[in-house]
mmCIF file of C-alpha atoms and ligand atoms in Angstrom:
data_model
loop_
_atom_site.group_PDB
_atom_site.id
_atom_site.type_symbol
_atom_site.label_atom_id
_atom_site.label_comp_id
_atom_site.label_asym_id
_atom_site.label_seq_id
_atom_site.Cartn_x
_atom_site.Cartn_y
_atom_site.Cartn_z
ATOM 1 C CA UNK L 1 120.743 68.690 62.117
ATOM 2 C CA UNK L 2 123.809 70.620 61.324
ATOM 3 C CA UNK L 3 127.118 69.784 63.513
ATOM 4 C CA UNK L 4 129.337 72.301 64.015
ATOM 5 C CA UNK L 5 132.807 71.554 65.373
ATOM 6 C CA UNK L 6 136.202 72.880 66.521
ATOM 7 C CA UNK L 7 138.877 71.032 66.055
ATOM 8 C CA UNK L 8 137.958 67.178 66.873
ATOM 9 C CA UNK L 9 135.210 67.959 69.121
ATOM 10 C CA UNK L 10 131.481 68.705 68.272
ATOM 11 C CA UNK L 11 130.192 71.906 69.763
ATOM 12 C CA UNK L 12 128.261 71.514 73.070
ATOM 13 C CA UNK L 13 125.833 73.872 71.464
ATOM 14 C CA UNK L 14 125.383 71.535 68.369
ATOM 15 C CA UNK L 15 124.911 68.405 70.838
ATOM 16 C CA UNK L 16 122.365 70.303 72.720
ATOM 17 C CA UNK L 17 119.928 70.853 69.613
ATOM 18 C CA UNK L 18 120.630 67.483 68.669
ATOM 19 C CA UNK L 19 119.319 65.981 72.200
ATOM 20 C CA UNK L 20 116.424 68.354 72.131
ATOM 21 C CA UNK L 21 115.468 66.866 68.274
ATOM 22 C CA UNK L 22 116.245 63.523 69.675
ATOM 23 C CA UNK L 23 113.596 64.458 72.411
ATOM 24 C CA UNK L 24 111.099 65.109 70.039
ATOM 25 C CA UNK L 25 111.214 61.176 69.060
ATOM 26 C CA UNK L 26 111.772 61.433 65.477
ATOM 27 C CA UNK L 27 113.170 58.155 64.201
ATOM 28 C CA UNK L 28 114.940 59.619 60.836
ATOM 29 C CA UNK L 29 116.843 62.169 63.048
ATOM 30 C CA UNK L 30 119.995 62.775 61.049
ATOM 31 C CA UNK L 31 122.881 64.685 61.893
ATOM 32 C CA UNK L 32 125.405 66.420 59.128
ATOM 33 C CA UNK L 33 129.102 66.786 59.779
ATOM 34 C CA UNK L 34 131.062 68.874 57.149
ATOM 35 C CA UNK L 35 134.822 69.350 56.854
ATOM 36 C CA UNK L 36 138.160 67.316 56.533
ATOM 37 C CA UNK L 37 139.237 64.680 58.861
ATOM 38 C CA UNK L 38 135.840 64.666 60.534
ATOM 39 C CA UNK L 39 134.679 61.040 60.169
ATOM 40 C CA UNK L 40 135.367 60.346 63.623
ATOM 41 C CA UNK L 41 133.135 63.008 64.754
ATOM 42 C CA UNK L 42 129.868 60.821 63.462
ATOM 43 C CA UNK L 43 130.103 58.213 65.850
ATOM 44 C CA UNK L 44 130.011 60.812 68.846
ATOM 45 C CA UNK L 45 126.851 62.243 67.249
ATOM 46 C CA UNK L 46 125.091 58.925 67.329
ATOM 47 C CA UNK L 47 125.635 58.739 71.310
ATOM 48 C CA UNK L 48 123.495 62.007 71.141
ATOM 49 C CA UNK L 49 120.492 60.420 69.189
ATOM 50 C CA UNK L 50 121.329 60.814 65.634
ATOM 51 C CA UNK L 51 119.846 57.683 63.966
ATOM 52 C CA UNK L 52 122.218 58.459 60.868
ATOM 53 C CA UNK L 53 125.121 60.677 60.172
ATOM 54 C CA UNK L 54 126.124 62.431 56.673
ATOM 55 C CA UNK L 55 129.699 62.745 56.521
ATOM 56 C CA UNK L 56 130.935 65.553 53.965
ATOM 57 C CA UNK L 57 134.416 65.006 54.392
ATOM 58 C CA UNK L 58 136.875 66.751 52.260
ATOM 59 C CA UNK L 59 140.008 69.043 51.964
ATOM 60 C CA UNK L 60 137.530 71.713 50.053
ATOM 61 C CA UNK L 61 135.805 71.765 53.267
ATOM 62 C CA UNK L 62 138.572 72.137 55.508
ATOM 63 C CA UNK L 63 137.988 76.035 55.936
ATOM 64 C CA UNK L 64 135.325 77.088 58.287
ATOM 65 C CA UNK L 65 133.370 79.079 55.264
ATOM 66 C CA UNK L 66 129.739 79.363 54.839
ATOM 67 C CA UNK L 67 129.199 78.737 50.941
ATOM 68 C CA UNK L 68 130.618 74.934 50.603
ATOM 69 C CA UNK L 69 128.470 73.719 53.475
ATOM 70 C CA UNK L 70 125.675 75.565 51.877
ATOM 71 C CA UNK L 71 126.061 73.454 48.663
ATOM 72 C CA UNK L 72 126.728 70.182 50.949
ATOM 73 C CA UNK L 73 123.306 70.858 53.195
ATOM 74 C CA UNK L 74 121.296 71.872 49.824
ATOM 75 C CA UNK L 75 121.921 68.601 48.151
ATOM 76 C CA UNK L 76 121.262 66.809 50.958
ATOM 77 C CA UNK L 77 117.913 68.278 51.631
ATOM 78 C CA UNK L 78 116.711 67.966 47.994
ATOM 79 C CA UNK L 79 118.098 64.460 47.438
ATOM 80 C CA UNK L 80 116.994 63.198 50.750
ATOM 81 C CA UNK L 81 113.708 65.066 50.995
ATOM 82 C CA UNK L 82 114.844 66.330 54.422
ATOM 83 C CA UNK L 83 111.842 68.637 55.963
ATOM 84 C CA UNK L 84 113.582 70.210 58.608
ATOM 85 C CA UNK L 85 117.350 71.603 59.299
ATOM 86 C CA UNK L 86 118.277 72.510 62.689
ATOM 87 C CA UNK L 87 121.343 74.917 63.603
ATOM 88 C CA UNK L 88 122.940 76.021 66.986
ATOM 89 C CA UNK L 89 123.905 79.514 66.498
ATOM 90 C CA UNK L 90 127.426 80.396 65.862
ATOM 91 C CA UNK L 91 129.042 82.826 63.647
ATOM 92 C CA UNK L 92 129.166 79.987 60.991
ATOM 93 C CA UNK L 93 125.941 78.581 61.433
ATOM 94 C CA UNK L 94 124.273 81.499 60.987
ATOM 95 C CA UNK L 95 125.588 82.026 57.638
ATOM 96 C CA UNK L 96 125.082 78.774 56.595
ATOM 97 C CA UNK L 97 121.250 78.777 57.707
ATOM 98 C CA UNK L 98 120.842 82.285 56.001
ATOM 99 C CA UNK L 99 122.619 80.839 52.606
ATOM 100 C CA UNK L 100 120.730 77.586 52.831
ATOM 101 C CA UNK L 101 117.326 79.502 53.300
ATOM 102 C CA UNK L 102 118.018 81.528 50.603
ATOM 103 C CA UNK L 103 119.167 78.876 48.177
ATOM 104 C CA UNK L 104 116.211 76.740 49.180
ATOM 105 C CA UNK L 105 113.636 79.682 49.206
ATOM 106 C CA UNK L 106 112.902 78.206 52.643
ATOM 107 C CA UNK L 107 111.468 79.883 56.294
ATOM 108 C CA UNK L 108 114.160 80.507 58.612
ATOM 109 C CA UNK L 109 113.119 81.070 62.309
ATOM 110 C CA UNK L 110 116.289 82.405 64.235
ATOM 111 C CA UNK L 111 116.920 83.105 67.568
ATOM 112 C CA UNK L 112 114.755 80.280 68.855
ATOM 113 C CA UNK L 113 115.206 78.821 72.393
ATOM 114 C CA UNK L 114 112.975 75.859 72.338
ATOM 115 C CA UNK L 115 110.998 73.759 69.827
ATOM 116 C CA UNK L 116 107.942 71.716 70.506
ATOM 117 C CA UNK L 117 105.646 69.216 68.859
ATOM 118 C CA UNK L 118 101.862 70.825 68.831
ATOM 119 C CA UNK L 119 99.160 68.764 67.021
ATOM 120 C CA UNK L 120 101.922 67.030 64.920
ATOM 121 C CA UNK L 121 103.453 70.570 63.907
ATOM 122 C CA UNK L 122 106.592 71.853 64.897
ATOM 123 C CA UNK L 123 106.159 75.385 67.065
ATOM 124 C CA UNK L 124 109.422 77.337 67.867
ATOM 125 C CA UNK L 125 109.546 79.365 70.834
ATOM 126 C CA UNK L 126 111.348 82.641 70.507
ATOM 127 C CA UNK L 127 111.967 85.710 73.156
ATOM 128 C CA UNK L 128 110.526 88.737 72.024
ATOM 129 C CA UNK L 129 109.882 92.597 73.204
ATOM 130 C CA UNK L 130 113.458 92.413 74.725
ATOM 131 C CA UNK L 131 112.863 89.056 75.848
ATOM 132 C CA UNK L 132 110.295 89.757 78.426
ATOM 133 C CA UNK L 133 107.821 87.513 76.514
ATOM 134 C CA UNK L 134 108.130 84.478 74.467
ATOM 135 C CA UNK L 135 106.120 83.638 70.856
ATOM 136 C CA UNK L 136 105.212 80.783 69.163
ATOM 137 C CA UNK L 137 106.374 80.831 65.751
ATOM 138 C CA UNK L 138 105.862 77.922 62.883
ATOM 139 C CA UNK L 139 106.976 77.408 59.328
ATOM 140 C CA UNK L 140 104.340 77.706 56.384
ATOM 141 C CA UNK L 141 106.071 75.525 54.279
ATOM 142 C CA UNK L 142 109.066 72.872 53.981
ATOM 143 C CA UNK L 143 111.990 72.853 54.456
ATOM 144 C CA UNK L 144 111.735 74.475 57.681
ATOM 145 C CA UNK L 145 115.279 75.802 59.098
ATOM 146 C CA UNK L 146 115.603 76.839 62.660
ATOM 147 C CA UNK L 147 118.233 78.357 64.134
ATOM 148 C CA UNK L 148 118.758 78.020 67.933
ATOM 149 C CA UNK L 149 120.379 80.367 70.668
ATOM 150 C CA UNK L 150 123.586 79.057 71.366
ATOM 151 C CA UNK L 151 123.258 77.239 75.188
ATOM 152 C CA UNK L 152 119.549 76.750 74.899
ATOM 153 C CA UNK L 153 119.704 72.914 75.376
ATOM 154 C CA UNK L 154 122.170 70.534 77.371
ATOM 155 C CA UNK L 155 123.757 67.738 75.563
ATOM 156 C CA UNK L 156 122.186 64.545 76.542
ATOM 157 C CA UNK L 157 124.159 61.294 75.571
ATOM 158 C CA UNK L 158 121.934 58.182 75.193
ATOM 159 C CA UNK L 159 124.242 56.023 74.112
ATOM 160 C CA UNK L 160 122.857 55.171 70.933
ATOM 161 C CA UNK L 161 124.844 54.787 67.528
ATOM 162 C CA UNK L 162 124.582 56.131 64.116
ATOM 163 C CA UNK L 163 124.682 54.957 60.765
ATOM 164 C CA UNK L 164 127.384 56.746 58.903
ATOM 165 C CA UNK L 165 127.128 57.682 55.202
ATOM 166 C CA UNK L 166 129.592 59.645 53.314
ATOM 167 C CA UNK L 167 128.286 62.195 50.773
ATOM 168 C CA UNK L 168 129.685 63.039 47.590
ATOM 169 C CA UNK L 169 130.984 66.873 47.236
ATOM 170 C CA UNK L 170 130.334 68.958 44.267
ATOM 171 C CA UNK L 171 130.795 72.568 44.903
ATOM 172 C CA UNK L 172 129.105 75.422 43.011
ATOM 173 C CA UNK L 173 131.650 77.494 41.248
ATOM 174 C CA UNK L 174 130.858 80.777 43.261
ATOM 175 C CA UNK L 175 131.125 78.684 46.307
ATOM 176 C CA UNK L 176 135.012 78.349 46.118
ATOM 177 C CA UNK L 177 135.751 81.852 45.026
ATOM 178 C CA UNK L 178 135.977 82.940 48.981
ATOM 179 C CA UNK L 179 139.362 81.547 50.524
ATOM 180 C CA UNK L 180 140.429 81.807 54.072
ATOM 181 C CA UNK L 181 143.573 83.495 54.413
ATOM 182 C CA UNK L 182 144.390 83.454 58.179
ATOM 183 C CA UNK L 183 142.904 82.100 61.138
ATOM 184 C CA UNK L 184 143.630 83.267 64.556
ATOM 185 C CA UNK L 185 142.619 81.693 68.134
ATOM 186 C CA UNK L 186 142.347 83.526 71.319
ATOM 187 C CA UNK L 187 144.677 82.081 73.487
ATOM 188 C CA UNK L 188 142.920 81.557 76.811
ATOM 189 C CA UNK L 189 143.011 78.998 79.768
ATOM 190 C CA UNK L 190 140.056 76.944 81.201
ATOM 191 C CA UNK L 191 136.683 76.216 79.788
ATOM 192 C CA UNK L 192 135.247 78.765 77.380
ATOM 193 C CA UNK L 193 132.225 80.647 77.944
ATOM 194 C CA UNK L 194 129.813 78.579 76.424
ATOM 195 C CA UNK L 195 130.914 75.144 77.800
ATOM 196 C CA UNK L 196 131.825 76.566 81.331
ATOM 197 C CA UNK L 197 129.772 74.900 84.252
ATOM 198 C CA UNK L 198 130.583 78.007 86.409
ATOM 199 C CA UNK L 199 130.874 81.631 85.020
ATOM 200 C CA UNK L 200 132.474 84.243 86.900
ATOM 201 C CA UNK L 201 131.135 87.506 85.503
ATOM 202 C CA UNK L 202 132.535 91.027 86.109
ATOM 203 C CA UNK L 203 130.241 94.620 85.751
ATOM 204 C CA UNK L 204 131.482 98.200 86.353
ATOM 205 C CA UNK L 205 131.442 97.559 90.134
ATOM 206 C CA UNK L 206 135.215 96.375 89.671
ATOM 207 C CA UNK L 207 136.069 99.774 89.084
ATOM 208 C CA UNK L 208 138.487 99.444 86.383
ATOM 209 C CA UNK L 209 140.170 96.794 83.900
ATOM 210 C CA UNK L 210 143.380 96.011 86.566
ATOM 211 C CA UNK L 211 140.492 94.503 88.725
ATOM 212 C CA UNK L 212 139.399 91.775 86.635
ATOM 213 C CA UNK L 213 142.052 90.029 88.238
ATOM 214 C CA UNK L 214 139.822 89.357 91.132
ATOM 215 C CA UNK L 215 136.680 87.753 89.146
ATOM 216 C CA UNK L 216 139.881 85.704 87.088
ATOM 217 C CA UNK L 217 141.310 84.267 90.424
ATOM 218 C CA UNK L 218 137.649 83.322 91.274
ATOM 219 C CA UNK L 219 136.924 81.646 88.128
ATOM 220 C CA UNK L 220 140.359 79.678 88.276
ATOM 221 C CA UNK L 221 139.679 78.649 91.657
ATOM 222 C CA UNK L 222 136.187 77.292 90.679
ATOM 223 C CA UNK L 223 137.388 75.875 87.197
ATOM 224 C CA UNK L 224 135.151 78.307 85.575
ATOM 225 C CA UNK L 225 135.166 81.308 82.696
ATOM 226 C CA UNK L 226 135.251 84.818 83.081
ATOM 227 C CA UNK L 227 132.189 86.465 81.596
ATOM 228 C CA UNK L 228 131.660 90.637 81.425
ATOM 229 C CA UNK L 229 129.052 93.006 80.793
ATOM 230 C CA UNK L 230 128.852 94.921 77.893
ATOM 231 C CA UNK L 231 129.358 98.262 79.628
ATOM 232 C CA UNK L 232 133.101 96.960 80.679
ATOM 233 C CA UNK L 233 133.407 95.414 77.113
ATOM 234 C CA UNK L 234 132.489 98.930 75.515
ATOM 235 C CA UNK L 235 135.223 100.547 78.050
ATOM 236 C CA UNK L 236 137.728 98.293 76.518
ATOM 237 C CA UNK L 237 138.242 96.497 80.352
ATOM 238 C CA UNK L 238 137.666 92.953 78.559
ATOM 239 C CA UNK L 239 137.590 91.218 75.366
ATOM 240 C CA UNK L 240 134.135 91.207 73.349
ATOM 241 C CA UNK L 241 134.218 87.571 73.523
ATOM 242 C CA UNK L 242 133.176 87.501 76.928
ATOM 243 C CA UNK L 243 130.421 89.631 76.937
ATOM 244 C CA UNK L 244 126.854 88.476 78.271
ATOM 245 C CA UNK L 245 123.716 89.546 77.416
ATOM 246 C CA UNK L 246 121.246 90.300 74.353
ATOM 247 C CA UNK L 247 123.883 91.499 71.914
ATOM 248 C CA UNK L 248 126.703 89.014 73.834
ATOM 249 C CA UNK L 249 126.569 85.331 74.536
ATOM 250 C CA UNK L 250 123.713 83.169 76.035
ATOM 251 C CA UNK L 251 124.700 81.149 78.290
ATOM 252 C CA UNK L 252 123.540 78.762 80.976
ATOM 253 C CA UNK L 253 126.082 77.412 83.604
ATOM 254 C CA UNK L 254 125.331 75.569 86.498
ATOM 255 C CA UNK L 255 126.736 78.734 88.681
ATOM 256 C CA UNK L 256 126.691 82.324 87.693
ATOM 257 C CA UNK L 257 128.501 84.770 90.091
ATOM 258 C CA UNK L 258 127.899 88.562 88.996
ATOM 259 C CA UNK L 259 130.074 90.556 90.495
ATOM 260 C CA UNK L 260 129.531 94.671 90.116
ATOM 261 C CA UNK L 261 126.683 94.183 87.846
ATOM 262 C CA UNK L 262 123.624 96.219 88.131
ATOM 263 C CA UNK L 263 121.325 93.333 86.284
ATOM 264 C CA UNK L 264 120.205 95.541 83.519
ATOM 265 C CA UNK L 265 117.582 93.526 81.163
ATOM 266 C CA UNK L 266 119.760 93.380 78.473
ATOM 267 C CA UNK L 267 122.300 91.579 80.760
ATOM 268 C CA UNK L 268 119.702 89.413 82.221
ATOM 269 C CA UNK L 269 118.222 87.558 79.032
ATOM 270 C CA UNK L 270 121.727 86.505 78.378
ATOM 271 C CA UNK L 271 122.271 84.377 81.455
ATOM 272 C CA UNK L 272 118.885 83.954 83.352
ATOM 273 C CA UNK L 273 118.587 80.240 82.723
ATOM 274 C CA UNK L 274 122.057 79.812 84.745
ATOM 275 C CA UNK L 275 121.383 76.792 87.513
ATOM 276 C CA UNK L 276 122.017 79.196 90.260
ATOM 277 C CA UNK L 277 122.966 83.111 90.003
ATOM 278 C CA UNK L 278 124.891 84.834 92.924
ATOM 279 C CA UNK L 279 125.189 88.397 92.696
ATOM 280 C CA UNK L 280 127.548 90.346 94.917
ATOM 281 C CA UNK L 281 126.513 94.051 94.757
ATOM 282 C CA UNK L 282 127.178 97.249 97.259
ATOM 283 C CA UNK L 283 123.400 98.420 96.421
ATOM 284 C CA UNK L 284 120.896 96.790 98.091
ATOM 285 C CA UNK L 285 118.390 97.874 95.748
ATOM 286 C CA UNK L 286 120.302 96.636 92.518
ATOM 287 C CA UNK L 287 117.835 94.865 90.042
ATOM 288 C CA UNK L 288 120.256 91.766 89.907
ATOM 289 C CA UNK L 289 119.078 90.960 93.439
ATOM 290 C CA UNK L 290 115.545 90.470 92.101
ATOM 291 C CA UNK L 291 116.301 87.426 89.562
ATOM 292 C CA UNK L 292 119.633 86.057 92.234
ATOM 293 C CA UNK L 293 119.059 83.101 94.161
ATOM 294 C CA UNK L 294 121.833 84.384 96.615
ATOM 295 C CA UNK L 295 122.750 87.991 97.060
ATOM 296 C CA UNK L 296 125.666 89.378 98.980
ATOM 297 C CA UNK L 297 125.290 93.259 99.789
ATOM 298 C CA UNK L 298 129.022 94.630 99.966
ATOM 299 C CA UNK L 299 132.031 95.520 98.209
ATOM 300 C CA UNK L 300 133.378 93.192 95.506
ATOM 301 C CA UNK L 301 136.989 94.021 96.526
ATOM 302 C CA UNK L 302 136.482 92.708 99.894
ATOM 303 C CA UNK L 303 134.059 90.015 99.255
ATOM 304 C CA UNK L 304 135.626 88.361 96.123
ATOM 305 C CA UNK L 305 139.028 87.843 97.479
ATOM 306 C CA UNK L 306 138.115 86.073 100.575
ATOM 307 C CA UNK L 307 135.425 83.881 98.370
ATOM 308 C CA UNK L 308 138.490 82.817 96.052
ATOM 309 C CA UNK L 309 140.491 82.380 99.473
ATOM 310 C CA UNK L 310 137.561 80.187 101.114
ATOM 311 C CA UNK L 311 137.281 77.853 97.897
ATOM 312 C CA UNK L 312 141.090 77.402 97.447
ATOM 313 C CA UNK L 313 141.212 76.437 101.369
ATOM 314 C CA UNK L 314 138.093 73.848 100.679
ATOM 315 C CA UNK L 315 139.915 72.451 97.499
ATOM 316 C CA UNK L 316 143.112 71.781 99.297
ATOM 317 C CA UNK L 317 141.408 70.593 102.401
HETATM 318 C C1 FAD H 401 120.562 97.330 72.667
HETATM 319 C C2 FAD H 401 121.243 97.452 73.944
HETATM 320 C C3 FAD H 401 122.078 95.976 74.229
HETATM 321 C C4 FAD H 401 122.417 95.647 75.064
HETATM 322 N N1 FAD H 401 123.139 94.636 75.137
HETATM 323 C C5 FAD H 401 123.702 94.493 76.332
HETATM 324 C C6 FAD H 401 124.711 93.055 76.567
HETATM 325 O O1 FAD H 401 124.410 92.307 75.685
HETATM 326 N N2 FAD H 401 125.027 92.863 77.741
HETATM 327 C C7 FAD H 401 125.315 93.614 78.882
HETATM 328 O O2 FAD H 401 125.340 93.332 79.764
HETATM 329 N N3 FAD H 401 124.665 94.967 78.574
HETATM 330 C C8 FAD H 401 124.005 95.091 77.446
HETATM 331 N N4 FAD H 401 123.272 96.465 77.014
HETATM 332 C C9 FAD H 401 123.949 97.432 78.168
HETATM 333 C C10 FAD H 401 123.072 97.244 79.927
HETATM 334 O O3 FAD H 401 121.803 98.335 79.196
HETATM 335 C C11 FAD H 401 123.496 98.038 80.856
HETATM 336 O O4 FAD H 401 124.184 99.460 80.334
HETATM 337 C C12 FAD H 401 125.033 97.000 81.228
HETATM 338 O O5 FAD H 401 124.805 95.735 81.549
HETATM 339 C C13 FAD H 401 125.542 97.734 82.238
HETATM 340 O O6 FAD H 401 126.920 97.083 82.621
HETATM 341 P P1 FAD H 401 127.213 97.063 84.640
HETATM 342 O O7 FAD H 401 126.082 96.021 85.176
HETATM 343 O O8 FAD H 401 128.540 96.603 84.294
HETATM 344 O O9 FAD H 401 127.228 98.467 84.951
HETATM 345 P P2 FAD H 401 126.039 99.279 85.999
HETATM 346 O O10 FAD H 401 124.834 99.341 85.111
HETATM 347 O O11 FAD H 401 126.800 100.643 85.951
HETATM 348 O O12 FAD H 401 126.244 98.510 86.984
HETATM 349 C C14 FAD H 401 127.409 98.631 88.145
HETATM 350 C C15 FAD H 401 127.025 98.184 89.226
HETATM 351 O O13 FAD H 401 128.037 97.597 90.210
HETATM 352 C C16 FAD H 401 127.600 98.069 91.438
HETATM 353 N N5 FAD H 401 128.706 98.589 91.996
HETATM 354 C C17 FAD H 401 129.640 99.560 92.032
HETATM 355 N N6 FAD H 401 130.773 99.623 92.947
HETATM 356 C C18 FAD H 401 130.577 98.463 93.483
HETATM 357 C C19 FAD H 401 131.244 98.146 94.118
HETATM 358 N N7 FAD H 401 132.879 98.409 95.053
HETATM 359 N N8 FAD H 401 131.084 96.702 94.895
HETATM 360 C C20 FAD H 401 130.305 95.950 94.530
HETATM 361 N N9 FAD H 401 129.232 96.371 93.855
HETATM 362 C C21 FAD H 401 129.675 97.595 93.093
HETATM 363 C C22 FAD H 401 126.682 99.076 91.679
HETATM 364 O O14 FAD H 401 125.885 99.258 92.362
HETATM 365 C C23 FAD H 401 125.817 98.777 90.147
HETATM 366 O O15 FAD H 401 124.791 98.218 90.366
HETATM 367 C C24 FAD H 401 123.090 96.590 76.313
HETATM 368 C C25 FAD H 401 122.068 97.911 76.191
HETATM 369 C C26 FAD H 401 121.323 98.252 74.811
HETATM 370 C C27 FAD H 401 120.778 99.596 75.036
#
């Protein structure tokens, strides 16, 4: 299992896939942490079910570039005869998984949302036909590589501890020819959209970019993150990084509040696994009401500020 981290934290999506793998009952489940000064992350992985964690801790792995990681993983797979490598999708993980697949001539199943063991074989579940059906996918040879949609599984800390093994680094010449020149972080307050337990998402029904303050205020009051539809990010109302849906992010918060969102299939597939879905829309026939747990027919400009007020009152009392 490739364990990705940002700073000194393992990503929730990686820990989710690790927990899922642990639930399949493989006693040899191992994680791989790559980077510089990352040894302390190995203990964390043990709590989520890894029996062993390989640590590739080296200055040459400091930048989040894929090829050096492909070198580390390819060598481990060959030397340790690893039969399956799992990834939680991200820009980096997708690059590493693709590179590893090419390097090892291994089959890669991507965009999986689940994996099960059937008659001793691993079977992946992959949404198809615009996410309207799930298909079973498998591998015809080893090693198998699987890339899961971000947010497919919740991390489950079982409290174990992992054996830690340092990995020797030996990079191919071509792997060090790319250099990271700059890295920028988008400044944002509160939890990221992938990690948030509450998401308040805005759509075209907000009427304009200036009205995104309505969803921002509600998200802040609830301690959540702001999401958006493709229609509004395409219109330049809100950043692309907040887009939820087929061509955006897949999220599964405990609570998803959709404000002025019609509920197109491409949006639905990115948020349908949320715990509770609340929709506010002035059109009683909007498709979003078909898959909401709670629907409010009304104008977002009246309902959202009132809701924010109520949440604040409740919190302060
Ligand atoms: C290949 C492809 C990929 C796509 N990927 C994505 C994706 O990843 N994510 C995504 O979101 N979309 C995606 N789309 C676009 C998707 O089809 C929809 O166009 C988009 O989701 C609609 O966004 P919306 O709900 O904000 O806008 P609209 O569909 O215009 O809906 C606005 C809603 O707001 C309501 N409304 C209007 N005024 C008010 C008000 N004052 N108060 C309350 N409600 C109000 C309306 O009744 C309406 O239901 C994709 C499309 C394609 C073809």
